[in-house]
Tab-separated table of N, CA, C and O in Angstrom:
chain	number	residue	atom	x	y	z
A	2	MET	N	85.988	23.749	82.167
A	2	MET	CA	85.975	22.229	82.368
A	2	MET	C	85.739	21.554	81.046
A	2	MET	O	84.945	22.015	80.402
A	3	SER	N	85.889	20.395	81.182
A	3	SER	CA	85.563	19.506	79.727
A	3	SER	C	84.265	19.228	79.903
A	3	SER	O	83.548	19.138	80.747
A	4	GLU	N	83.677	18.934	78.701
A	4	GLU	CA	82.213	18.433	78.694
A	4	GLU	C	81.804	17.338	79.218
A	4	GLU	O	80.734	17.034	79.649
A	5	CYS	N	82.805	16.325	79.615
A	5	CYS	CA	82.700	15.049	80.143
A	5	CYS	C	83.213	15.057	81.557
A	5	CYS	O	82.976	13.990	82.331
A	6	SER	N	83.241	16.226	82.224
A	6	SER	CA	83.754	16.233	83.859
A	6	SER	C	82.507	15.811	84.387
A	6	SER	O	81.144	16.293	84.203
A	7	ARG	N	82.935	15.324	85.782
A	7	ARG	CA	81.706	14.692	86.565
A	7	ARG	C	81.407	15.749	87.383
A	7	ARG	O	82.590	16.447	87.831
A	8	VAL	N	80.433	15.955	88.467
A	8	VAL	CA	80.205	16.594	89.648
A	8	VAL	C	80.926	16.176	90.637
A	8	VAL	O	81.102	15.143	90.767
A	9	PRO	N	81.777	17.242	90.921
A	9	PRO	CA	82.694	16.695	92.177
A	9	PRO	C	81.927	16.443	93.337
A	9	PRO	O	80.921	17.244	93.897
A	10	PRO	N	82.386	15.533	94.284
A	10	PRO	CA	81.704	15.436	95.776
A	10	PRO	C	82.050	16.728	96.443
A	10	PRO	O	82.856	17.357	96.505
A	11	CYS	N	80.987	17.130	97.302
A	11	CYS	CA	81.005	18.171	98.111
A	11	CYS	C	81.334	17.628	99.456
A	11	CYS	O	81.128	16.757	100.060
A	12	ILE	N	82.355	18.510	100.095
A	12	ILE	CA	82.813	17.949	101.389
A	12	ILE	C	81.979	18.489	102.585
A	12	ILE	O	82.334	18.114	103.608
A	13	VAL	N	80.960	19.129	102.468
A	13	VAL	CA	80.348	19.648	103.394
A	13	VAL	C	79.065	18.708	103.520
A	13	VAL	O	78.156	18.368	102.739
A	14	PRO	N	78.878	18.059	104.799
A	14	PRO	CA	77.776	17.334	105.008
A	14	PRO	C	76.350	17.549	104.563
A	14	PRO	O	76.060	18.695	105.050
A	15	GLY	N	75.556	16.993	103.883
A	15	GLY	CA	74.111	17.173	103.510
A	15	GLY	C	74.287	18.234	102.370
A	15	GLY	O	72.850	18.726	102.263
A	16	HIS	N	75.144	18.653	101.903
A	16	HIS	CA	75.287	19.629	100.633
A	16	HIS	C	75.684	18.691	99.391
A	16	HIS	O	76.314	17.696	99.370
A	17	ALA	N	75.547	19.174	98.182
A	17	ALA	CA	75.907	18.624	96.881
A	17	ALA	C	76.081	19.663	95.896
A	17	ALA	O	75.211	20.725	95.861
A	18	TRP	N	77.063	19.659	94.863
A	18	TRP	CA	77.233	20.453	93.902
A	18	TRP	C	75.956	20.219	93.036
A	18	TRP	O	75.407	19.082	92.899
A	19	GLY	N	75.420	21.185	92.254
A	19	GLY	CA	74.286	21.033	91.153
A	19	GLY	C	74.689	20.310	90.141
A	19	GLY	O	74.482	19.278	89.883
A	20	ASP	N	75.517	21.047	89.067
A	20	ASP	CA	75.824	20.220	87.857
A	20	ASP	C	77.240	20.917	87.434
A	20	ASP	O	77.792	21.980	88.038
A	21	VAL	N	77.804	20.350	86.730
A	21	VAL	CA	79.141	20.939	85.614
A	21	VAL	C	78.519	21.396	84.459
A	21	VAL	O	77.915	20.746	83.679
A	22	ARG	N	78.807	22.603	83.933
A	22	ARG	CA	78.270	23.004	82.511
A	22	ARG	C	79.842	23.454	81.913
A	22	ARG	O	80.842	24.125	82.390
A	23	HIS	N	79.870	22.964	80.678
A	23	HIS	CA	80.894	23.558	79.749
A	23	HIS	C	80.364	24.554	78.852
A	23	HIS	O	79.647	24.281	77.952
A	24	ASP	N	80.660	25.656	78.791
A	24	ASP	CA	80.191	26.923	78.178
A	24	ASP	C	81.342	27.813	77.881
A	24	ASP	O	81.464	28.654	78.642
A	25	PRO	N	82.032	27.526	76.759
A	25	PRO	CA	83.304	28.524	76.396
A	25	PRO	C	82.677	30.077	76.132
A	25	PRO	O	83.449	31.027	75.972
A	26	GLN	N	81.450	30.208	76.096
A	26	GLN	CA	80.976	31.613	75.820
A	26	GLN	C	80.686	32.578	77.113
A	26	GLN	O	80.437	33.743	76.966
A	27	VAL	N	80.976	32.255	78.328
A	27	VAL	CA	80.801	33.057	79.415
A	27	VAL	C	81.852	33.181	80.120
A	27	VAL	O	83.146	32.395	79.874
A	28	GLN	N	82.160	34.176	80.949
A	28	GLN	CA	83.259	34.377	81.626
A	28	GLN	C	83.114	34.177	83.169
A	28	GLN	O	84.111	34.441	83.805
A	29	TRP	N	82.005	33.660	83.507
A	29	TRP	CA	81.985	33.302	85.238
A	29	TRP	C	82.363	32.030	85.355
A	29	TRP	O	82.378	30.992	84.646
A	30	LEU	N	82.562	31.527	86.485
A	30	LEU	CA	83.354	30.288	87.073
A	30	LEU	C	82.177	29.511	87.408
A	30	LEU	O	82.132	28.240	87.572
A	31	SER	N	81.298	30.006	88.363
A	31	SER	CA	80.313	29.536	88.818
A	31	SER	C	79.232	30.427	89.290
A	31	SER	O	79.469	31.518	89.066
A	32	GLN	N	77.909	29.768	89.421
A	32	GLN	CA	76.733	30.620	89.589
A	32	GLN	C	75.957	29.840	90.654
A	32	GLN	O	76.074	28.596	90.930
A	33	TRP	N	75.258	30.676	91.496
A	33	TRP	CA	74.468	29.834	92.524
A	33	TRP	C	73.096	30.854	92.808
A	33	TRP	O	73.113	32.310	92.480
A	34	LYS	N	72.022	30.128	93.353
A	34	LYS	CA	71.043	31.290	93.712
A	34	LYS	C	71.041	31.571	95.105
A	34	LYS	O	71.002	30.732	95.954
A	35	GLU	N	71.196	32.884	95.274
A	35	GLU	CA	71.139	33.280	96.786
A	35	GLU	C	69.930	33.128	97.403
A	35	GLU	O	68.749	33.045	96.804
A	36	ASN	N	69.742	32.651	98.773
A	36	ASN	CA	68.807	32.359	99.337
A	36	ASN	C	68.019	33.389	100.012
A	36	ASN	O	66.800	33.205	100.610
A	37	ILE	N	68.438	34.823	100.131
A	37	ILE	CA	67.725	35.786	100.818
A	37	ILE	C	66.826	36.334	99.752
A	37	ILE	O	65.823	36.421	99.872
A	38	ASN	N	67.403	36.801	98.631
A	38	ASN	CA	66.643	37.651	97.510
A	38	ASN	C	66.375	36.779	96.360
A	38	ASN	O	65.629	37.247	95.420
A	39	ASN	N	66.807	35.455	96.561
A	39	ASN	CA	66.486	34.551	95.410
A	39	ASN	C	67.097	35.032	94.055
A	39	ASN	O	66.347	34.730	92.980
A	40	GLN	N	68.230	35.731	93.955
A	40	GLN	CA	68.953	36.138	92.760
A	40	GLN	C	69.759	35.354	92.444
A	40	GLN	O	70.626	34.774	93.192
A	41	VAL	N	70.280	35.245	91.210
A	41	VAL	CA	71.398	34.431	90.637
A	41	VAL	C	72.579	35.236	90.807
A	41	VAL	O	72.725	36.430	90.391
A	42	LYS	N	73.792	34.558	91.629
A	42	LYS	CA	74.908	35.357	91.600
A	42	LYS	C	75.811	34.443	90.730
A	42	LYS	O	75.940	33.273	90.556
A	43	TYR	N	77.029	35.245	90.529
A	43	TYR	CA	78.055	34.668	89.676
A	43	TYR	C	79.530	34.861	90.553
A	43	TYR	O	79.796	35.946	90.781
A	44	MET	N	80.334	33.998	90.159
A	44	MET	CA	81.798	34.192	90.715
A	44	MET	C	82.445	34.299	89.278
A	44	MET	O	82.536	33.542	88.430
A	45	GLN	N	83.209	35.285	89.086
A	45	GLN	CA	84.283	35.829	88.100
A	45	GLN	C	85.587	35.803	88.443
A	45	GLN	O	86.018	36.004	89.658
A	46	LEU	N	86.519	35.386	87.294
A	46	LEU	CA	87.851	35.795	87.508
A	46	LEU	C	88.116	37.272	87.716
A	46	LEU	O	87.633	38.215	87.377
A	47	ALA	N	89.248	37.532	88.483
A	47	ALA	CA	89.528	38.784	88.852
A	47	ALA	C	90.156	39.610	87.531
A	47	ALA	O	90.789	38.779	86.830
A	48	ALA	N	90.074	41.006	87.437
A	48	ALA	CA	90.591	41.503	86.284
A	48	ALA	C	91.988	41.359	85.970
A	48	ALA	O	92.558	41.181	84.860
A	49	GLN	N	92.830	41.142	87.316
A	49	GLN	CA	94.156	40.956	87.031
A	49	GLN	C	94.525	39.591	86.834
A	49	GLN	O	95.967	39.284	86.962
A	50	SER	N	93.815	38.483	86.784
A	50	SER	CA	94.079	37.395	86.817
A	50	SER	C	94.913	37.039	85.339
A	50	SER	O	94.511	37.536	84.533
A	51	SER	N	95.714	36.175	85.525
A	51	SER	CA	96.676	35.868	84.323
A	51	SER	C	95.857	35.067	83.378
A	51	SER	O	95.979	35.508	82.081
A	52	PHE	N	94.865	34.518	83.490
A	52	PHE	CA	94.100	33.721	82.482
A	52	PHE	C	93.202	34.930	81.770
A	52	PHE	O	93.074	34.976	80.562
A	53	LYS	N	92.601	35.863	82.466
A	53	LYS	CA	91.766	36.796	82.033
A	53	LYS	C	92.727	37.799	81.126
A	53	LYS	O	92.275	38.158	80.092
A	54	GLY	N	93.874	38.147	81.671
A	54	GLY	CA	94.718	38.673	81.045
A	54	GLY	C	95.349	38.308	79.589
A	54	GLY	O	95.433	38.969	78.667
A	55	LYS	N	95.478	36.905	79.469
A	55	LYS	CA	95.714	36.197	78.116
A	55	LYS	C	94.619	36.408	77.111
A	55	LYS	O	94.814	36.657	76.007
A	56	SER	N	93.269	36.361	77.687
A	56	SER	CA	92.248	36.459	76.892
A	56	SER	C	92.050	37.828	76.267
A	56	SER	O	91.851	38.050	75.212
A	57	ASP	N	92.177	38.715	77.180
A	57	ASP	CA	91.995	40.058	76.777
A	57	ASP	C	93.141	40.503	75.711
A	57	ASP	O	93.119	41.170	74.982
A	58	ARG	N	94.445	40.109	76.163
A	58	ARG	CA	95.672	40.430	75.282
A	58	ARG	C	95.124	39.658	73.810
A	58	ARG	O	95.615	40.346	72.689
A	59	SER	N	95.019	38.466	73.702
A	59	SER	CA	94.487	37.877	72.635
A	59	SER	C	93.625	38.447	71.740
A	59	SER	O	93.430	38.867	70.469
A	60	LYS	N	92.389	39.272	72.251
A	60	LYS	CA	91.436	39.984	71.746
A	60	LYS	C	92.153	41.330	71.206
A	60	LYS	O	91.837	41.833	69.820
A	61	TYR	N	93.048	41.791	72.078
A	61	TYR	CA	93.606	42.996	71.382
A	61	TYR	C	94.388	42.835	70.280
A	61	TYR	O	94.349	43.661	69.455
A	62	ASN	N	95.243	41.667	70.140
A	62	ASN	CA	95.843	41.368	69.097
A	62	ASN	C	95.280	41.100	67.948
A	62	ASN	O	95.660	41.747	66.742
A	63	LYS	N	94.115	40.678	67.810
A	63	LYS	CA	93.128	40.245	66.965
A	63	LYS	C	92.601	41.553	66.260
A	63	LYS	O	92.518	41.874	65.097
A	64	ALA	N	92.165	42.453	67.151
A	64	ALA	CA	91.818	43.965	66.702
A	64	ALA	C	92.935	44.732	66.077
A	64	ALA	O	92.707	45.369	65.094
A	65	ALA	N	94.244	44.608	66.615
A	65	ALA	CA	95.194	45.331	65.936
A	65	ALA	C	95.504	44.803	64.560
A	65	ALA	O	95.775	45.459	63.626
A	66	LEU	N	95.359	43.529	64.334
A	66	LEU	CA	95.316	42.753	63.064
A	66	LEU	C	94.307	43.208	61.934
A	66	LEU	O	94.591	43.668	61.008
A	67	LEU	N	93.211	43.240	62.597
A	67	LEU	CA	91.984	43.659	61.898
A	67	LEU	C	92.051	45.203	61.444
A	67	LEU	O	91.761	45.598	60.338
A	68	CYS	N	92.737	46.215	62.385
A	68	CYS	CA	92.740	47.377	62.237
A	68	CYS	C	93.785	47.771	60.978
A	68	CYS	O	93.455	48.560	60.198
A	69	GLU	N	94.805	46.858	60.791
A	69	GLU	CA	95.850	47.082	59.617
A	69	GLU	C	94.802	46.697	58.267
A	69	GLU	O	95.194	47.359	57.233
A	70	ASN	N	93.617	46.106	58.416
A	70	ASN	CA	93.081	45.733	57.198
A	70	ASN	C	91.618	46.092	57.090
A	70	ASN	O	90.973	45.661	56.220
A	71	ILE	N	91.276	47.257	57.834
A	71	ILE	CA	89.900	47.655	58.082
A	71	ILE	C	89.410	48.232	56.703
A	71	ILE	O	88.386	47.981	56.308
A	72	ASP	N	90.560	48.743	55.914
A	72	ASP	CA	89.803	49.589	54.609
A	72	ASP	C	89.572	48.300	53.762
A	72	ASP	O	88.509	48.417	53.081
A	73	LYS	N	90.477	47.249	53.577
A	73	LYS	CA	90.166	46.219	52.845
A	73	LYS	C	88.621	45.607	53.152
A	73	LYS	O	87.798	45.090	52.199
A	74	ILE	N	88.371	45.472	54.411
A	74	ILE	CA	87.151	44.781	54.956
A	74	ILE	C	86.126	45.405	54.653
A	74	ILE	O	85.037	45.101	54.207
A	75	ARG	N	86.134	46.915	54.859
A	75	ARG	CA	85.046	47.813	54.451
A	75	ARG	C	84.612	47.664	53.118
A	75	ARG	O	83.650	47.458	52.411
A	76	ASP	N	85.738	47.739	52.218
A	76	ASP	CA	85.404	47.537	50.697
A	76	ASP	C	84.776	46.366	50.375
A	76	ASP	O	84.057	46.228	49.344
A	77	SER	N	85.354	45.268	51.002
A	77	SER	CA	84.822	44.004	50.675
A	77	SER	C	83.442	43.868	50.867
A	77	SER	O	82.404	43.496	50.169
A	78	TYR	N	82.843	44.249	52.129
A	78	TYR	CA	81.516	44.364	52.550
A	78	TYR	C	80.693	45.119	51.780
A	78	TYR	O	79.430	44.773	51.407
A	79	LYS	N	81.178	46.388	51.366
A	79	LYS	CA	80.396	47.423	50.602
A	79	LYS	C	80.075	46.763	49.295
A	79	LYS	O	79.079	46.885	48.785
A	80	LYS	N	81.248	46.163	48.616
A	80	LYS	CA	80.923	45.532	47.377
A	80	LYS	C	80.066	44.362	47.417
A	80	LYS	O	79.141	44.349	46.791
A	81	LYS	N	80.019	43.736	48.282
A	81	LYS	CA	78.972	42.567	48.485
A	81	LYS	C	77.519	43.052	48.913
A	81	LYS	O	76.775	42.285	48.135
A	82	LEU	N	77.516	44.170	49.576
A	82	LEU	CA	75.947	44.686	49.818
A	82	LEU	C	75.431	45.057	48.299
A	82	LEU	O	74.275	45.164	48.336
A	83	LYS	N	76.155	45.416	47.514
A	83	LYS	CA	75.577	45.858	46.066
A	83	LYS	C	75.539	44.696	45.007
A	83	LYS	O	75.265	44.875	43.814
A	84	SER	N	75.895	43.534	45.572
A	84	SER	CA	75.664	42.366	44.579
A	84	SER	C	74.275	42.014	44.235
A	84	SER	O	73.514	42.349	44.983
A	85	LYS	N	74.436	41.300	43.094
A	85	LYS	CA	72.800	40.823	42.524
A	85	LYS	C	72.519	39.497	43.225
A	85	LYS	O	71.479	39.195	43.296
A	86	SER	N	73.528	38.641	43.749
A	86	SER	CA	73.177	37.707	44.345
A	86	SER	C	72.776	37.925	45.900
A	86	SER	O	73.417	38.355	46.822
A	87	LEU	N	71.635	37.099	46.257
A	87	LEU	CA	71.117	37.164	47.541
A	87	LEU	C	72.151	36.937	48.545
A	87	LEU	O	72.235	37.466	49.881
A	88	GLU	N	72.791	35.534	48.347
A	88	GLU	CA	73.552	34.860	49.284
A	88	GLU	C	74.696	35.929	49.495
A	88	GLU	O	75.229	36.130	50.903
A	89	THR	N	75.215	36.607	48.349
A	89	THR	CA	76.420	37.458	48.632
A	89	THR	C	75.904	38.690	49.353
A	89	THR	O	76.654	39.390	50.387
A	90	LYS	N	74.825	39.267	49.255
A	90	LYS	CA	74.227	40.532	50.039
A	90	LYS	C	74.336	40.056	51.544
A	90	LYS	O	74.492	40.897	52.135
A	91	GLN	N	73.707	38.947	51.751
A	91	GLN	CA	73.757	38.413	53.191
A	91	GLN	C	74.873	38.294	53.806
A	91	GLN	O	75.181	38.717	55.048
A	92	LEU	N	75.806	37.849	53.126
A	92	LEU	CA	77.341	37.812	53.804
A	92	LEU	C	77.700	39.096	53.898
A	92	LEU	O	78.376	39.545	54.896
A	93	GLY	N	77.444	39.980	52.731
A	93	GLY	CA	78.056	41.389	53.106
A	93	GLY	C	77.366	42.084	54.177
A	93	GLY	O	77.815	42.840	55.091
A	94	THR	N	76.022	41.835	54.553
A	94	THR	CA	75.292	42.288	55.756
A	94	THR	C	76.010	41.754	57.076
A	94	THR	O	75.702	42.483	57.945
A	95	ALA	N	76.140	40.498	57.096
A	95	ALA	CA	76.745	39.930	58.128
A	95	ALA	C	78.015	40.260	58.436
A	95	ALA	O	78.402	40.637	59.542
A	96	MET	N	78.830	40.756	57.449
A	96	MET	CA	80.162	41.395	57.714
A	96	MET	C	80.323	42.815	58.340
A	96	MET	O	80.970	43.109	59.140
A	97	TRP	N	79.060	43.510	57.788
A	97	TRP	CA	78.649	44.891	57.997
A	97	TRP	C	78.515	44.890	59.471
A	97	TRP	O	79.069	45.720	60.322
């Protein structure tokens, strides 16, 4: 959902949706607090959904591209780790 989406009206009398969250870092669609054990529950996409499949395929394709260049990447961060510049060493550490 977009960051400016409004909370939709609830069709069940006496009930209301809590809020709308825009967080591209999570894979769940909704969450709620269960009334029996007071635990937070999540609703997620099915593993075979086309949306999740596209996301997984994109990650696989990115990993395949990185695999072709892994030796260059490793040489690059190892060189950076030996640098005299603190900033360059930190970049090498982040890459590692």
